Coordinates of C-alpha atoms in Angstrom, one line a residue:
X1 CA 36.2 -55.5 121.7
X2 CA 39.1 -54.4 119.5
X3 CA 39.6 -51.4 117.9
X4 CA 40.0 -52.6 114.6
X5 CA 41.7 -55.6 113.2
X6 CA 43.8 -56.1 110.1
X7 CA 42.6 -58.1 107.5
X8 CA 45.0 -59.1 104.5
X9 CA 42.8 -59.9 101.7
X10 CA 45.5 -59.6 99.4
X11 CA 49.1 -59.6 99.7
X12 CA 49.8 -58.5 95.6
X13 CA 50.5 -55.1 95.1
X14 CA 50.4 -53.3 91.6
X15 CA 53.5 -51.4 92.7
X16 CA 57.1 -51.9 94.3
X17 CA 57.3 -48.3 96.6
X18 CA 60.9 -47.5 97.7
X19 CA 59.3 -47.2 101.8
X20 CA 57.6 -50.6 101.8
X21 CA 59.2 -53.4 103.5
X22 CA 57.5 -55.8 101.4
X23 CA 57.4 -59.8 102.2
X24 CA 58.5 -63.3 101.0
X25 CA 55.5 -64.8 101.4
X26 CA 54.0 -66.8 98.0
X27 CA 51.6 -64.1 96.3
X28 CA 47.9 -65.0 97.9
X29 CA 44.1 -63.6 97.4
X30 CA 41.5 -64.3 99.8
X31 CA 38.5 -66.5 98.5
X32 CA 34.9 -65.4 99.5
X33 CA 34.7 -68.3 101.7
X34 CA 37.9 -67.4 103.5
X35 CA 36.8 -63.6 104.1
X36 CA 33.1 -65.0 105.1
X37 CA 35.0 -67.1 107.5
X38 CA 37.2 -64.6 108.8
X39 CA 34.2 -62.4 109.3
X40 CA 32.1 -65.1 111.3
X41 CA 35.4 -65.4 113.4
X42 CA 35.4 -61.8 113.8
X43 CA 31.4 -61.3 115.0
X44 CA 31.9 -59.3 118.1
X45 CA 35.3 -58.8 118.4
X46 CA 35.2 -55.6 116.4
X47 CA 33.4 -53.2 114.4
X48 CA 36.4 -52.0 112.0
X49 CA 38.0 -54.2 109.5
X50 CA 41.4 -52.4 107.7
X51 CA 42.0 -53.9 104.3
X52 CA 45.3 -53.5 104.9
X53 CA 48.7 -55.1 105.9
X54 CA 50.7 -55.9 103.0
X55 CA 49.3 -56.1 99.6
X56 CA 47.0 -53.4 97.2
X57 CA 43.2 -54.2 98.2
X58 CA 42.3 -52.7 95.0
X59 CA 44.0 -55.3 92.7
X60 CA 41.3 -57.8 94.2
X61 CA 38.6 -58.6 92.3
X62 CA 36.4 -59.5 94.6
X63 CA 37.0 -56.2 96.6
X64 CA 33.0 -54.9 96.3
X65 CA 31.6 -58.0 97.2
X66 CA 34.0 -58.2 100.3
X67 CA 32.5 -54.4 101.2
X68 CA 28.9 -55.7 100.4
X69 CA 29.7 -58.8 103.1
X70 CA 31.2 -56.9 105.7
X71 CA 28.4 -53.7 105.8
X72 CA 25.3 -57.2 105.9
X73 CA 27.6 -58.4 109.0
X74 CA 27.6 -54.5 110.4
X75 CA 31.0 -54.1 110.3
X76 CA 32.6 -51.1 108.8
X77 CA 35.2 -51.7 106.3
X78 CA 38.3 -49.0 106.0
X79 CA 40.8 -49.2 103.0
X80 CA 44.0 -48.1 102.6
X81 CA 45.2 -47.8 99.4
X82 CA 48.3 -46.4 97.2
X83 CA 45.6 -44.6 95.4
X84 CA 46.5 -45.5 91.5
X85 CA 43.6 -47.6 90.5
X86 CA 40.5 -45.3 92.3
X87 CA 39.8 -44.0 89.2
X88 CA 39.2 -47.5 87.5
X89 CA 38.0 -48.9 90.7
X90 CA 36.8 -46.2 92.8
X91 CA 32.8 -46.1 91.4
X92 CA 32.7 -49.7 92.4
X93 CA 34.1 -49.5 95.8
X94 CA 31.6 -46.5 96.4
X95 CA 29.0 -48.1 95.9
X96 CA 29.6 -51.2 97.8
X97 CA 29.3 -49.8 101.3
X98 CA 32.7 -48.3 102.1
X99 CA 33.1 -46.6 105.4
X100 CA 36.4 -44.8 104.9
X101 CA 39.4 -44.8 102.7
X102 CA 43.1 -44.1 103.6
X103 CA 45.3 -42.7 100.4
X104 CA 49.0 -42.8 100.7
X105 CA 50.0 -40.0 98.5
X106 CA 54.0 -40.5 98.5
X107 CA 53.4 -43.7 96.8
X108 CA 54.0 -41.8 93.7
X109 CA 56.3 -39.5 94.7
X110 CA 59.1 -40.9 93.0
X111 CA 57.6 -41.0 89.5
X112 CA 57.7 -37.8 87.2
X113 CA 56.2 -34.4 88.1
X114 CA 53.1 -34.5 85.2
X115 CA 52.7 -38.3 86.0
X116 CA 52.5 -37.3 89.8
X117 CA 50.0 -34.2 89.2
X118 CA 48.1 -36.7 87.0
X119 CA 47.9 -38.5 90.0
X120 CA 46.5 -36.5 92.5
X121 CA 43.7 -35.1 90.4
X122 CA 42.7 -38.1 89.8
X123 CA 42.6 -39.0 93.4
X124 CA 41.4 -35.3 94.4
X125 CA 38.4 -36.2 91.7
X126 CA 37.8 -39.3 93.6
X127 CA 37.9 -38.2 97.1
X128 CA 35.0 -35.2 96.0
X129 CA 32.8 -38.2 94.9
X130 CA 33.6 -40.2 98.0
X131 CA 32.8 -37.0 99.9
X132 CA 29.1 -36.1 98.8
X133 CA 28.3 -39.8 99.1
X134 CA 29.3 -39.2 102.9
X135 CA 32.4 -41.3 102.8
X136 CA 35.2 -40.3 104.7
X137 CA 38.7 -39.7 103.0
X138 CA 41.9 -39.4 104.7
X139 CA 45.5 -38.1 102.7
X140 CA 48.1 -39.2 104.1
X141 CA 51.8 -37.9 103.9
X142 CA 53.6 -40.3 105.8
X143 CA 57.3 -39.0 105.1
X144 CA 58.4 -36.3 107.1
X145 CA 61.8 -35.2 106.1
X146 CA 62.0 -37.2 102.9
X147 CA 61.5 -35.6 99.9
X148 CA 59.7 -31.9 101.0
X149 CA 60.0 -30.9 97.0
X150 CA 56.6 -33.7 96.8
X151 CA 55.2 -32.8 99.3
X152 CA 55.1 -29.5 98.4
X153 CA 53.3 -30.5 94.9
X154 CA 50.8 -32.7 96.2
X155 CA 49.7 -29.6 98.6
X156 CA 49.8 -27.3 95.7
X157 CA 47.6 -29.5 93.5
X158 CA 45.6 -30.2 96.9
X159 CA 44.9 -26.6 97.4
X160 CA 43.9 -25.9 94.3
X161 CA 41.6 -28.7 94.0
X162 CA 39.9 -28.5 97.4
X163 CA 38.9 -24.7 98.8
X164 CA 37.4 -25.5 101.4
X165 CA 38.5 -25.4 105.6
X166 CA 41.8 -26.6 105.9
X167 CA 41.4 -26.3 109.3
X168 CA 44.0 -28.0 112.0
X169 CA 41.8 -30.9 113.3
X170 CA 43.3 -33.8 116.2
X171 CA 43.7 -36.2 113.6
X172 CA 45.6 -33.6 110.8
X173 CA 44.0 -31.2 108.7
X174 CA 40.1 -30.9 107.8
X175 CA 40.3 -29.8 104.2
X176 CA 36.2 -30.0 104.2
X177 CA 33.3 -32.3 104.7
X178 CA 35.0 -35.8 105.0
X179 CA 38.2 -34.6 104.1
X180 CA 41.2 -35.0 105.8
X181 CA 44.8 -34.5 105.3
X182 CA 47.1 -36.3 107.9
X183 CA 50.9 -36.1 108.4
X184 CA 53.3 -38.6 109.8
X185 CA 57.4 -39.4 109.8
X186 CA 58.0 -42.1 107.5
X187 CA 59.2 -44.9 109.9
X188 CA 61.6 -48.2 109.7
X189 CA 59.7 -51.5 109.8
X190 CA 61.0 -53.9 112.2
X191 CA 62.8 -56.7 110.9
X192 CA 64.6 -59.4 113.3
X193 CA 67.8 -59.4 111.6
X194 CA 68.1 -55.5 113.2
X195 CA 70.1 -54.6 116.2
X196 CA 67.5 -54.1 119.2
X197 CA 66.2 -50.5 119.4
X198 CA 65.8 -49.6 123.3
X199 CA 65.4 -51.4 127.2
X200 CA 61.9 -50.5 127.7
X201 CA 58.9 -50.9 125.1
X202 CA 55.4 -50.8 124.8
X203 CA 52.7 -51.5 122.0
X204 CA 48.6 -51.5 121.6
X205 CA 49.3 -55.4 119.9
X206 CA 46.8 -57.1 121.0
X207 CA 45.0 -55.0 123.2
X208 CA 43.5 -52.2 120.7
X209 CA 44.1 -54.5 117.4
X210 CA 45.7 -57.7 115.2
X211 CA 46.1 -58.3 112.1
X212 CA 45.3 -61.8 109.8
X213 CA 47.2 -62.0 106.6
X214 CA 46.0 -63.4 103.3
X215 CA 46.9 -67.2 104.5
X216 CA 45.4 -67.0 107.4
X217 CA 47.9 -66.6 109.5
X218 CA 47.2 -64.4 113.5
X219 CA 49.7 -61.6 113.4
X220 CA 49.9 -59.2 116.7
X221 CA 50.0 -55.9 114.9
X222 CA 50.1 -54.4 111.3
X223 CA 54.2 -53.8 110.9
X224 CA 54.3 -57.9 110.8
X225 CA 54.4 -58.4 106.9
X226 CA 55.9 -61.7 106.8
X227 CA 54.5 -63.1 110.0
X228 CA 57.0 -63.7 111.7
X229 CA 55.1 -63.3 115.1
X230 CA 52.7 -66.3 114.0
X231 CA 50.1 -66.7 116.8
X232 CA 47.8 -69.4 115.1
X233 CA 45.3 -69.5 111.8
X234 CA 41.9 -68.7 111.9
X235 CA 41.2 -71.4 108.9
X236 CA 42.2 -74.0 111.6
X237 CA 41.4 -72.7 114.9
X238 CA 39.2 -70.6 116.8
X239 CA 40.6 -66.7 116.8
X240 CA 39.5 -67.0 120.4
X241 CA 41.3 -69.9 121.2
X242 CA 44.5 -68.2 119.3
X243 CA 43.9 -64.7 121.3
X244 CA 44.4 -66.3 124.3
X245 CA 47.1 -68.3 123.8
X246 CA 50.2 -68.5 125.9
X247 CA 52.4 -66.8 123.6
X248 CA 50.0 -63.8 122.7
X249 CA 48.9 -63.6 126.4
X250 CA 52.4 -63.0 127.9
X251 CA 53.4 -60.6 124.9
X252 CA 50.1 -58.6 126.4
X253 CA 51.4 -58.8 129.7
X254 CA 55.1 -58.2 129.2
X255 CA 54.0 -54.9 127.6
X256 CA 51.9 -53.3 130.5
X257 CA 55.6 -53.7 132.3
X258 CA 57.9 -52.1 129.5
X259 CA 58.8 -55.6 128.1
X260 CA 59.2 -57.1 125.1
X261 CA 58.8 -60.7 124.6
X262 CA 59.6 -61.5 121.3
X263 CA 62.7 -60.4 119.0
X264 CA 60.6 -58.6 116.2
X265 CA 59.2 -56.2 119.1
X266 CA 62.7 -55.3 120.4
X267 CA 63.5 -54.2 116.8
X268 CA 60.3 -52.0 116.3
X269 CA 60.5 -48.6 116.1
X270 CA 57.1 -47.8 116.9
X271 CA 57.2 -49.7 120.0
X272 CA 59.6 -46.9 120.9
X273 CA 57.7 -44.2 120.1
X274 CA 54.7 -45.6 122.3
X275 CA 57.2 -45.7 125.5
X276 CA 58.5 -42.3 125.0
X277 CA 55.0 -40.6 125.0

């Protein structure tokens, strides 16, 4: 059983953030049939689907029914989201069965200070609905040592929005009931033009999670936005059958001894940081 697994269901987003790798993949929504298929696939494999790799899962329309799907299967569906569209969208998604919902606050941290207060009321508004309907919100300010001027607004505006806890908790901050802040330095993606980063590596890659983009397409881990590291397609093959595979077998096993099999790993930050804990 995996932690959670990744699922794509859009790879269109309604913005262009400076931090985000981005892809070159053709623009692509999942079809009910494709995410009904993917969740069949995933029947006891997991309990967590992420709506997220690359790609805004609010700019789908079919996002509520996708929610409504997943909570009949008993899975729980967790979004991550640049925020923007929660208050056109967030009612729906509410209502549909959500478990939990990620909010990347620095995605408008570039714009203009009223246009980025304007923002996070909105969002703060949101999360207090999300809270007393007993879904879980996270913040997240993934940007340590970039731009401390924002993040000293969106606490500001957070603090004067929420007065409740703000209590140190093992994932962040509890700000109250469902409420969370969380913190995290903004990070490279790995891309396999890059010089290799290190000797040794290690990553949870298919032991705690994978990810399956908008075509399809088996990717090991979440930091794989163009698929490079393309272990099979669950429209054509079993995931089973693709899971144990020869190639996503020995990148499991090279792991457990500090290795790296393929080039995008050897250029991945994060399967630094994992090592050097």
């Amino acid at each position: 059983m995996y932690n959670k697994v990744y699922v794509e269901i859009t790879n269109i987003c309604n913005m262009n953030c400076s931090f985000c790798h981005g892809h070159s993949r053709p623009p692509k929504q999942m079809t009910m049939a494709e995410f009904s298929h993917i969740l069949t696939q995933l029947k006891d494999k997991t309990k967590f689907i992420y709506y997220h790799l690359m790609g805004e899962p609010l700019t789908h329309p079919l996002l509520p029914d996708f929610l409504k799907l997943a909570k009949e299967k008993e899975f729980k569906s967790i979004i991550t989201t640049n925020g923007t569209l929660l208050k056109e969208r967030g009612g729906e998604i509410l209502s549909a069965g959500v478990h939990k919902i990620n909010v990347s606050l620095h995605s408008q941290e570039n714009g203009s200070e009223s246009e980025h207060v304007k923002y996070l009321l909105e969002v703060a508004e949101f999360a207090k609905q999300a809270s007393n309907k007993g879904v879980i919100v996270v913040f997240r300010l993934w940007n340590n040592g970039f731009d401390g001027d924002k993040n000293d607004t969106a606490l500001k505006v957070l603090k004067e929005c929420f007065s409740g806890e703000w209590q140190e908790h093992r994932h962040g901050t509890k700000i109250c009931d469902n409420i969370y802040l969380e913190y995290g330095e903004r990070f490279e993606w790995p891309d396999k033009n890059e010089d290799i980063k290190g000797e040794r590596f290690f990553c949870y890659g298919l032991k705690d999670q994978f990810g399956i983009l908008s075509d399809g397409t088996v990717v090991p881990c979440c930091l794989d936005s163009d698929g490079v590291i393309e272990l099979g397609n669950v429209f054509t093959s079993n995931v089973d059958s693709i899971l144990n595979s020869k190639r996503a077998t020995d990148m499991v096993k090279e792991f457990k001894s500090g290795k790296a099999s393929e080039d995008l790993c050897k250029r991945c930050g994060f399967a630094q940081r994992f090592i050097n804990k």
